[in-house]
Every structure is written in C-alpha cells, then in structure tokens.
Short mmCIF file of C-alpha atoms in Angstrom, two decimals:
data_model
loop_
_atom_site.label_atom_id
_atom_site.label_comp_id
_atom_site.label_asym_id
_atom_site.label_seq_id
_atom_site.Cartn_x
_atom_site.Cartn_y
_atom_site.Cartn_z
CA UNK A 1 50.99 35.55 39.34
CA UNK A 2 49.93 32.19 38.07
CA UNK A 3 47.05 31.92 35.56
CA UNK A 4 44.45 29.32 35.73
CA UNK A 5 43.37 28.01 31.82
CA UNK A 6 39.87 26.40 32.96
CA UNK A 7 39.13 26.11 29.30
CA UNK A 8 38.07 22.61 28.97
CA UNK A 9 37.73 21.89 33.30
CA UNK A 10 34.77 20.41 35.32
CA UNK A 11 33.27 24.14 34.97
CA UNK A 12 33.18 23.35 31.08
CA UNK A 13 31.70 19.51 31.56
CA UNK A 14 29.30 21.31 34.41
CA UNK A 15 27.94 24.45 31.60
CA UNK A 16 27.35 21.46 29.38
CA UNK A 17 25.56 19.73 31.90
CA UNK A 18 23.42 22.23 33.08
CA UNK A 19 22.61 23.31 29.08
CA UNK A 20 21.17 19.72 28.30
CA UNK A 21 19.09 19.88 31.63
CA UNK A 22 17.52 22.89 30.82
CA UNK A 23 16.93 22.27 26.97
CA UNK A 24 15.00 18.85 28.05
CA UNK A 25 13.35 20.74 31.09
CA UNK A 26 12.33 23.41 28.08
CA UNK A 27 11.20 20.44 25.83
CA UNK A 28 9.26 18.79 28.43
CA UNK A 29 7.66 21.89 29.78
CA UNK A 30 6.38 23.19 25.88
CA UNK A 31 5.33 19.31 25.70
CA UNK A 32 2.85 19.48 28.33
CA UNK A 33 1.99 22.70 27.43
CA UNK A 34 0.68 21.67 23.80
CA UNK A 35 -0.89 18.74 25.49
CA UNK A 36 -2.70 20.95 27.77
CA UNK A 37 -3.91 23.38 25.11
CA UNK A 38 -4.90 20.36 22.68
CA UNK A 39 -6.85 18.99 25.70
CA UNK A 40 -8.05 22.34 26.19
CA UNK A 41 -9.67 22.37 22.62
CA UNK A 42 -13.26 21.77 22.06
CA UNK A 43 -14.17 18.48 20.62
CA UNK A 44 -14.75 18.17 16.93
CA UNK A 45 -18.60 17.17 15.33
CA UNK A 46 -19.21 13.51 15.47
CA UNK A 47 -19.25 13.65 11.38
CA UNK A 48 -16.08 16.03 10.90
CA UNK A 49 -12.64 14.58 9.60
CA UNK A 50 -10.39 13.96 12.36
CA UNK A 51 -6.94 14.49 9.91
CA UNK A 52 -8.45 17.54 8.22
CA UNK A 53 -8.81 19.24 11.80
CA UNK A 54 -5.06 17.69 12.81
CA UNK A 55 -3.91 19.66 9.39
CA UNK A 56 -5.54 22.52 10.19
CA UNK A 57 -3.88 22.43 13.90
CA UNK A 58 -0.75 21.13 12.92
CA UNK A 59 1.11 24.57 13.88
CA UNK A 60 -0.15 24.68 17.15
CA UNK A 61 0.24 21.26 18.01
CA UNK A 62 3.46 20.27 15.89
CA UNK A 63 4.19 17.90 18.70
CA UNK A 64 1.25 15.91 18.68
CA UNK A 65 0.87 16.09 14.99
CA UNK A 66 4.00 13.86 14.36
CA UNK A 67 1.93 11.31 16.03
CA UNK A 68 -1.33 11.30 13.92
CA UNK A 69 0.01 8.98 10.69
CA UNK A 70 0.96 6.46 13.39
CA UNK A 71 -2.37 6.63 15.57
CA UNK A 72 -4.90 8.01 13.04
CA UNK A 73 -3.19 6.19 10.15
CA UNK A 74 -5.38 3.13 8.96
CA UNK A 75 -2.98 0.06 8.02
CA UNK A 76 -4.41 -2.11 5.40
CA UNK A 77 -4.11 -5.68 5.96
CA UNK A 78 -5.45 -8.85 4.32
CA UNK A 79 -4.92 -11.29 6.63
CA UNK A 80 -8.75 -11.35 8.30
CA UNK A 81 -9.89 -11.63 4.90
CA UNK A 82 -7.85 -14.40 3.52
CA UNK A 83 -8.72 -15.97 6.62
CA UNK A 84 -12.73 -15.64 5.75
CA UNK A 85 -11.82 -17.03 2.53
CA UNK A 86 -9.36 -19.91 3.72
CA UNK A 87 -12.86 -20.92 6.01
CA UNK A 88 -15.56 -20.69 2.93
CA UNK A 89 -13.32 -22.52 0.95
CA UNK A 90 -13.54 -25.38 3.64
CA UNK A 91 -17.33 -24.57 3.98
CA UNK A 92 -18.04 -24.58 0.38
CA UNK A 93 -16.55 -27.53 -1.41
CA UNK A 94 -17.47 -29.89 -3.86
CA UNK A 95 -19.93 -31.90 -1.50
CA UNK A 96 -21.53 -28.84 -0.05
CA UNK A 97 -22.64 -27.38 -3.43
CA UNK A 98 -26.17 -27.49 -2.36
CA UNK A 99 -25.83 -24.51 0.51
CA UNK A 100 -27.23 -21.42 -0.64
CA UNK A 101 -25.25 -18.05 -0.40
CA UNK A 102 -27.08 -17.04 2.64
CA UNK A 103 -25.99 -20.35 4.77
CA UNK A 104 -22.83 -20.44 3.38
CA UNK A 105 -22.11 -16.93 5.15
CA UNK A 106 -23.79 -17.77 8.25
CA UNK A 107 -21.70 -20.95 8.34
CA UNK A 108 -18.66 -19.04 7.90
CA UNK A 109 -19.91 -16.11 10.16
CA UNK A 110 -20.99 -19.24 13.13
CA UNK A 111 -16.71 -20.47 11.95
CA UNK A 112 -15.48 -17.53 12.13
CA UNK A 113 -16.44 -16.18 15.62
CA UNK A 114 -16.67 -19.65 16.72
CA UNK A 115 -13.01 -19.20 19.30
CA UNK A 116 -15.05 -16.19 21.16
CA UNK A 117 -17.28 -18.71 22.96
CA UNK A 118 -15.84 -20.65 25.67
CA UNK A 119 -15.10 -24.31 25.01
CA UNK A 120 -17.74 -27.04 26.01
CA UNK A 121 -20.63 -24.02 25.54
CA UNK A 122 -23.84 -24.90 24.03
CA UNK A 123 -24.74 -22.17 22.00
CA UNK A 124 -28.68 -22.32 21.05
CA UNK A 125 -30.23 -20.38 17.97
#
C-alpha cells in the first residue's frame, strides 16, 4: 500500500484559504454589528461631551472608538490666523494710522471674506 503525505498539498494552501475568509467574514460581520448597535444608541444631550460618552462606550464600540482622536480630535492650526494678521498688517500701516479699531476689523473682516463673492459683484452696505 502506498501512503499519500498531503502535509503541505493544495488541501493545506485550501484550509489556509478558507481560515482567512472566514476570519475577515467574522471581522466584517462584528463590524457591522457594532455599527448597528452604535446607530442603535440614543443620541446624546445637545450640551453633553461627545469624548466623555466615546470613553464611557469604548468597550462596546472598540471598533469605532479607534476612530474618535482622528474624527473628534480638534487639530490646532495657525495658518487662518497668521493669515488675519498678514491682512491687518497691510490694512494698518503707517499711512492708515488714523482707522479706529472698529474699521480696521471690518476692513480686514470685508478682506478677508472678500474671495467668497463672485468676481465683478457689487456688494452694497
């Protein structure tokens, strides 16, 4: 009688296979299961803390909750304001000394939002 070694055959590459399906079938399943539930939730008060809730939940929803810092995360940038600065330092300069504070921020608040209208728009006040 003749053995057959099918240690390490297509039946081996085929087990494999069929293990990775399932584990991303399993993943994918428990996926939209937590996104279900989480849907399922009631929303929270208008003056609550979004994070402290996502904390709290973090268990249930361990999924979702490695995606808070990235959504729910605020990223602090300058630019905007160096921007507002870079534009009152071209409002207010040495021949423009006589503009009070109050015009000098509506000049730089007109500047400012000035690319939002359409070109050759006559804006009236």
């Amino acid at each position: 009688e003749e053995s057959y070694d099918i240690k390490g055959s297509i039946f081996d590459d085929l087990d494999r296979s069929i293990a990775v399906k399932q584990a991303a079938t399993n993943s994918t399943v428990g996926s939209r299961m937590e996104v279900d539930g989480y849907l399922g939730e009631l929303p929270i008060g208008r003056l609550e803390d979004p994070l402290k809730w996502w904390y709290q939940h973090k268990e249930k929803y361990l999924r979702l909750y490695q995606l808070v810092p990235r959504y729910l995360g605020i990223i602090m940038n300058s630019v905007s304001f160096e921007r507002i600065f870079s534009k009152m330092g071209l409002i207010v300069n040495d021949r423009r000394t006589s503009l009070s504070t109050q015009k000098a921020g509506m000049v730089c608040g007109i500047a400012q939002n000035l690319s939002l209208f359409p070109r050759n728009t006559t804006v009236q006040f």
